[in-house]
XYZ file of C-alpha atoms in Angstrom:
463
model
C 92.565 93.710 40.335
C 95.497 92.396 38.175
C 97.101 96.079 38.749
C 97.038 95.274 42.444
C 98.437 91.985 41.927
C 101.047 92.857 39.469
C 102.213 95.884 41.570
C 102.566 94.029 44.655
C 104.547 91.139 42.837
C 106.756 93.751 41.112
C 107.433 95.661 44.277
C 108.141 92.562 46.088
C 110.693 91.383 43.486
C 112.361 94.819 42.382
C 112.432 97.116 45.278
C 112.725 94.872 47.369
C 109.544 95.766 49.274
C 110.005 95.915 53.106
C 106.954 98.103 54.100
C 104.574 96.045 56.317
C 101.606 97.836 55.087
C 102.095 97.165 51.408
C 103.175 93.698 51.749
C 99.904 93.026 53.623
C 97.607 94.627 51.070
C 97.618 91.074 49.347
C 94.627 90.224 51.958
C 92.393 92.413 49.503
C 92.898 89.944 46.737
C 89.514 88.115 46.263
C 91.201 85.003 44.731
C 93.168 84.511 47.974
C 89.995 84.477 50.227
C 90.158 81.240 52.452
C 93.921 80.807 52.547
C 95.953 81.036 55.855
C 98.271 83.822 54.513
C 95.168 85.959 53.912
C 93.873 85.673 57.556
C 97.717 86.497 58.616
C 97.764 89.477 56.357
C 94.360 90.963 57.397
C 95.431 90.449 61.029
C 98.756 92.481 60.409
C 96.781 95.194 58.706
C 94.195 95.562 61.508
C 97.342 95.794 63.993
C 98.924 98.141 61.871
C 95.975 100.259 61.480
C 94.692 99.981 64.955
C 94.235 103.780 65.447
C 91.135 103.667 63.063
C 89.461 101.456 65.432
C 87.381 102.000 68.671
C 88.170 99.684 71.699
C 85.077 97.506 70.881
C 85.983 97.304 67.206
C 89.175 95.828 67.659
C 87.717 92.482 68.659
C 84.790 92.665 66.287
C 87.202 92.859 63.146
C 88.908 89.532 64.076
C 85.516 87.914 64.017
C 84.625 89.640 60.825
C 88.066 88.507 59.124
C 87.357 84.749 60.058
C 83.696 85.170 58.879
C 84.772 86.558 55.575
C 87.217 83.481 54.933
C 84.126 81.028 55.003
C 81.107 83.007 54.154
C 78.933 80.924 51.705
C 77.174 84.112 50.559
C 80.494 85.211 48.730
C 80.464 83.339 45.618
C 82.761 83.212 42.525
C 80.024 85.078 40.377
C 80.973 88.301 42.418
C 84.439 88.293 40.975
C 82.897 89.026 37.466
C 80.648 91.549 35.877
C 79.527 92.287 32.239
C 80.818 95.033 30.081
C 79.078 97.109 27.532
C 78.926 94.253 25.051
C 77.532 91.869 27.569
C 80.882 89.995 27.864
C 81.756 88.642 31.388
C 84.959 90.193 32.615
C 86.682 90.492 35.987
C 85.265 93.386 38.165
C 87.506 95.934 39.907
C 88.583 95.321 43.355
C 86.695 98.293 44.563
C 83.549 96.807 42.813
C 84.068 93.235 44.540
C 84.522 94.847 48.045
C 81.521 97.102 47.593
C 79.450 93.948 46.872
C 80.969 92.248 49.988
C 80.088 95.258 52.292
C 76.532 95.332 51.130
C 76.009 91.546 52.496
C 73.571 91.366 55.320
C 72.714 88.798 58.088
C 69.591 86.887 57.138
C 68.192 86.988 60.853
C 69.182 90.516 62.122
C 69.241 92.147 58.593
C 72.483 93.898 59.908
C 75.619 94.297 57.572
C 77.899 91.518 57.957
C 81.296 93.359 57.672
C 80.798 97.008 59.178
C 84.302 96.743 60.964
C 85.996 94.864 58.405
C 84.817 97.418 55.607
C 86.529 100.232 57.680
C 89.897 98.433 57.545
C 89.660 97.639 53.531
C 88.382 101.111 52.919
C 91.466 102.541 54.742
C 93.655 100.267 52.834
C 92.130 101.190 49.467
C 92.538 104.898 50.345
C 96.150 104.324 50.724
C 96.535 102.550 47.239
C 98.595 104.213 44.453
C 99.622 103.152 40.933
C 99.109 103.427 37.340
C 95.226 103.403 37.814
C 95.591 106.378 40.457
C 93.045 108.782 38.968
C 90.672 106.044 38.283
C 91.263 104.534 41.828
C 90.433 107.755 43.244
C 87.344 108.411 41.162
C 86.063 105.021 42.134
C 86.453 105.501 45.768
C 85.301 108.991 46.170
C 81.872 107.589 47.343
C 83.269 104.660 49.022
C 85.645 106.286 51.658
C 84.329 109.671 52.197
C 83.009 108.584 55.448
C 86.125 107.144 56.843
C 88.903 109.348 55.629
C 88.659 111.517 58.654
C 89.661 108.437 60.789
C 92.998 108.392 59.073
C 95.901 110.471 59.944
C 96.576 113.344 57.599
C 100.283 112.039 56.799
C 98.713 108.781 55.672
C 97.015 110.508 52.699
C 99.771 112.907 52.205
C 101.685 110.884 49.523
C 98.868 109.784 47.394
C 97.364 113.477 47.504
C 100.623 114.813 46.397
C 100.583 112.467 43.266
C 96.904 113.083 42.546
C 97.443 116.924 42.620
C 100.507 116.645 40.388
C 98.505 114.722 37.862
C 95.666 117.516 37.994
C 98.021 120.148 37.714
C 99.904 118.826 34.620
C 96.407 117.832 33.011
C 98.003 114.283 32.359
C 96.906 110.847 33.080
C 99.165 108.561 35.139
C 99.917 106.433 31.961
C 101.190 109.703 30.075
C 102.976 111.129 33.125
C 104.792 107.751 34.012
C 104.865 106.480 30.533
C 102.817 103.389 31.100
C 101.391 101.751 27.872
C 99.377 98.867 29.563
C 98.101 100.086 33.194
C 97.020 96.465 33.891
C 100.280 94.893 33.322
C 103.329 97.511 33.264
C 105.442 97.849 36.300
C 104.869 100.752 38.756
C 107.004 103.848 38.446
C 109.441 104.187 41.309
C 108.771 107.785 41.695
C 105.324 107.171 42.901
C 106.774 105.358 45.942
C 108.891 108.149 47.396
C 106.325 110.001 49.466
C 104.603 106.952 50.615
C 107.742 105.103 51.658
C 109.033 108.394 53.454
C 105.744 108.459 55.193
C 105.582 104.867 56.063
C 108.869 104.188 57.597
C 109.074 106.868 60.323
C 110.695 104.931 63.115
C 110.809 105.775 66.880
C 113.623 104.136 68.909
C 112.477 101.469 71.429
C 111.175 103.275 74.237
C 112.453 100.904 76.729
C 110.795 99.299 79.752
C 109.745 100.497 83.155
C 110.945 99.023 86.210
C 108.146 96.900 87.909
C 105.862 97.185 84.937
C 104.647 95.487 81.960
C 104.742 97.096 78.251
C 102.158 96.526 75.562
C 102.896 97.246 72.101
C 106.093 96.293 70.093
C 105.681 98.351 66.969
C 107.815 101.581 67.029
C 106.746 103.274 64.032
C 104.266 106.268 63.450
C 101.511 106.416 64.271
C 101.714 103.622 66.984
C 101.957 103.615 70.679
C 103.072 101.675 73.582
C 101.153 101.229 76.961
C 102.563 100.567 80.426
C 100.870 98.902 83.214
C 102.354 98.657 86.733
C 102.795 95.657 88.454
C 100.424 94.740 91.451
C 101.756 96.752 94.580
C 102.930 99.870 92.441
C 101.053 102.820 90.915
C 101.846 104.815 87.856
C 103.593 108.205 88.231
C 103.073 110.015 84.829
C 100.992 108.838 81.820
C 100.370 105.240 80.811
C 100.870 105.849 77.098
C 103.504 106.931 74.766
C 102.917 107.841 71.110
C 105.362 107.563 68.167
C 104.919 110.888 66.108
C 105.436 111.746 62.642
C 108.701 113.432 63.583
C 109.943 109.934 64.945
C 109.944 111.064 68.588
C 108.038 109.600 71.505
C 105.290 111.905 73.187
C 105.585 112.633 76.014
C 109.403 112.514 75.563
C 110.266 111.129 79.081
C 108.837 107.875 80.494
C 106.676 107.339 83.449
C 107.672 105.135 86.383
C 105.931 102.853 89.019
C 106.551 103.565 92.445
C 105.772 101.154 95.348
C 102.210 101.785 97.017
C 103.234 102.450 100.800
C 100.552 103.464 103.411
C 101.502 105.939 106.117
C 102.796 105.214 109.395
C 100.095 104.643 111.936
C 99.934 106.350 115.395
C 99.190 104.266 118.544
C 95.762 104.713 119.927
C 95.494 106.106 123.434
C 95.877 103.312 125.954
C 96.693 100.810 123.065
C 99.173 100.112 120.288
C 99.276 99.038 116.595
C 101.046 96.398 115.139
C 102.258 96.869 111.686
C 105.444 95.399 110.328
C 104.791 96.254 106.616
C 103.069 99.140 104.995
C 102.571 97.779 101.534
C 99.569 97.154 99.249
C 97.271 94.446 101.216
C 99.393 94.569 104.267
C 97.224 94.648 107.495
C 97.746 96.373 110.547
C 96.283 95.251 114.042
C 95.307 97.082 117.005
C 95.358 96.033 120.568
C 94.306 97.699 123.886
C 96.154 97.880 127.199
C 94.938 95.734 130.149
C 91.565 97.062 131.518
C 90.790 98.557 128.234
C 88.376 97.232 125.367
C 88.738 97.924 121.653
C 85.833 100.057 120.004
C 85.955 99.709 116.322
C 87.695 97.416 113.679
C 90.780 95.671 115.054
C 92.311 95.528 111.672
C 93.196 97.994 108.934
C 94.274 96.988 105.324
C 96.716 98.986 103.014
C 94.739 99.962 99.791
C 95.591 100.701 96.287
C 95.091 104.374 96.767
C 97.835 104.339 99.523
C 95.535 104.828 102.498
C 94.351 102.631 105.219
C 90.695 101.051 105.183
C 88.444 101.978 107.871
C 88.690 104.536 110.810
C 91.069 104.592 113.728
C 89.672 102.534 116.531
C 89.608 103.715 120.136
C 90.651 102.065 123.453
C 87.800 102.706 126.128
C 88.220 101.810 129.678
C 86.324 98.874 131.135
C 84.000 99.836 133.928
C 81.497 97.860 135.868
C 78.015 99.021 136.408
C 77.656 101.468 139.537
C 75.735 99.505 142.081
C 74.222 102.873 143.091
C 71.641 103.227 146.135
C 71.296 99.630 146.850
C 68.764 99.168 149.643
C 70.353 98.323 153.070
C 73.716 97.832 151.480
C 76.797 99.795 151.830
C 79.600 99.596 149.220
C 83.071 99.843 150.492
C 84.937 101.767 149.153
C 82.336 104.268 147.541
C 83.357 105.704 144.197
C 81.751 107.321 141.295
C 83.056 104.716 138.862
C 84.442 101.209 139.175
C 87.384 100.022 136.797
C 88.263 96.721 135.839
C 90.404 95.097 138.719
C 88.739 97.249 141.377
C 87.604 95.385 144.609
C 84.704 96.169 146.539
C 82.722 94.962 149.589
C 78.895 94.806 149.716
C 78.114 94.936 153.312
C 74.579 94.742 154.709
C 73.631 97.458 157.082
C 71.415 95.654 159.474
C 72.682 92.174 159.438
C 75.988 90.366 159.525
C 76.373 89.711 155.707
C 79.216 91.006 153.411
C 80.303 89.790 150.026
C 83.503 90.738 148.263
C 83.314 91.423 144.482
C 85.638 92.212 141.872
C 85.242 94.217 138.724
C 86.188 91.747 135.716
C 87.638 92.390 132.224
C 84.014 91.588 130.999
C 82.565 94.647 132.660
C 80.684 92.404 135.113
C 81.175 91.978 138.872
C 82.380 88.713 140.069
C 79.605 88.611 142.526
C 76.275 90.203 142.701
C 75.257 92.494 145.849
C 73.639 90.751 148.672
C 69.743 90.948 149.432
C 69.957 92.471 152.886
C 67.146 92.778 155.498
C 66.001 96.257 156.749
C 66.012 97.402 160.601
C 63.759 95.419 162.952
C 63.932 97.070 166.252
C 66.588 99.681 167.243
C 69.020 99.164 169.901
C 67.814 102.206 172.161
C 64.295 100.986 172.411
C 65.458 97.550 173.408
C 67.870 98.236 175.810
C 65.530 100.817 177.591
C 63.650 97.750 179.145
C 66.950 96.491 180.470
C 65.539 95.279 183.681
C 65.324 91.307 183.806
C 61.942 90.086 183.620
C 60.397 87.122 185.490
C 57.504 85.162 184.654
C 55.642 82.528 186.851
C 56.412 79.129 185.533
C 53.328 77.274 187.132
C 55.275 76.743 190.435
C 55.355 79.663 192.767
C 58.449 78.426 194.307
C 60.318 78.078 190.953
C 60.834 81.226 188.573
C 62.236 81.207 184.847
C 64.094 84.258 183.605
C 62.177 85.897 180.967
C 65.143 87.644 179.103
C 68.843 88.130 178.616
C 71.323 90.832 179.752
C 73.175 93.303 177.398
C 75.742 91.096 175.748
C 78.083 93.962 175.488
C 79.525 96.297 172.725
C 82.487 95.569 170.379
C 85.086 98.088 169.412
C 84.936 99.834 165.927
C 81.409 98.000 165.293
C 77.737 98.134 166.197
C 74.998 95.628 166.885
C 71.191 95.156 165.924
C 68.767 93.782 168.427
C 65.766 91.973 167.567
C 64.451 91.855 171.000
C 65.987 90.799 174.435
C 63.564 88.079 175.400
C 64.058 84.377 174.963
C 64.914 83.190 171.453
C 65.552 86.768 170.407
C 69.016 87.560 168.478
C 71.557 90.232 168.417
C 73.821 90.816 165.321
C 77.124 92.404 165.425
C 78.571 94.491 162.487
C 81.694 96.352 161.614
C 82.340 99.919 160.673
C 83.848 100.540 157.144
C 87.179 99.356 156.632
C 86.910 96.580 159.131
C 85.982 92.850 158.906
C 84.212 90.779 161.568
C 85.999 87.794 163.150
C 84.104 85.358 164.999
C 80.351 84.575 165.021
C 78.299 87.648 164.473
C 74.933 86.472 165.645
C 74.157 85.587 169.381
C 70.975 83.685 170.385
C 69.268 84.419 173.800
C 68.457 80.945 175.303
C 65.757 79.970 177.937
C 68.234 80.116 180.903
C 68.500 83.667 180.142
C 72.137 83.647 178.768
C 73.493 84.062 175.242
C 74.635 80.904 173.589
C 78.262 82.400 173.031
C 80.349 83.807 176.031
C 82.859 85.270 173.679
C 82.117 88.354 171.475
C 83.230 88.624 167.901
C 85.809 91.438 167.348
C 86.376 93.945 164.338
C 89.851 93.740 162.434
C 91.158 96.338 160.059
C 90.678 95.175 156.559
C 93.083 96.358 153.705
C 91.644 96.630 150.151
C 94.147 96.144 147.368
């Protein structure tokens, strides 16, 4: 443990130490647990080695770092062990952390520090110094499962030193002239490979217009991520990586282009109103007069650059076909009646007619009338045209029993309901003509009709 502390102090004073990794290794010192500087150092290490964590582990390691600072299960006794003579001595840093990693939660029986252990083991794998061989021997069983999560370049420096010692069959003390590995300063030659590996810098990758950049560490093996602002979409890849060659991959940056939906066409017999075509903009549809919209009247520009929903249609407004109405003539007769059309519903056997308009709602402004059927035909009634006389109690006084034929009208017809007293005759007009005057005449007791002037049929124009 002193070797780590002394090495860090010597490197900080003599080199001077500028490497972020090595400066932050102070977090591994057990005696600094609980200090603010330890928390900051751990957070720095977790940021520098973010590539060893999964997405879920990044949030877990922060919680475990804070738990480690105040865990009552970690006692001072864990800093010491007994030697062969039974004397109490400080344990190695590897032994200390192995004990911490084996602590379990009292309720769940799960290990307390699975993610923090991953971070510490990665740091221990990178350590180098006078106790290099010893450190690797101690860590063989400690970090085997986690070395594959490290970049190969991260182990390159320490592996080179280890193989050099094995080839020369020398200890690190013999190789580098150390007499006391616990207190002697580390030899500068040991730092060359690691420093060369750890200071691989990539230039500032810059920003993308209309986007945010996440990540401000531009050294291997870090990356930066770009996220487009709302209303824009990414063209290219969102992540760029700083490689061991000091270059960004991919070499060219992506761009954020505005989300614009295509121009919409006007529907037949309608129009679309769309002043803008950007994300969340709304296009409205309207139909021409006498047409109804079928479908949604609005469409929204979506994130994928398409309009929501389907294109609506404009359907012509029509009123129901009155069809074969009993005793009713429809003027003019059509197969369909559009909004705005005007018709006349006219009784065939009585003087009654109603004009009606097809409305925008698809309804008629007035319903067809209920018309009576034929009673007695004109021919059968007029065949008995001779005036009839009936005795009226006095043989010298006679009362006329019927009325004379009142006469015909031009462009019209008539319907008799008898010619006797109290009978009626109804005048109607042909198609395209409108009756002017009273249409029903009444046969009075004196044998005369109650109106001397007959009605006339005038030509009627329909707009």
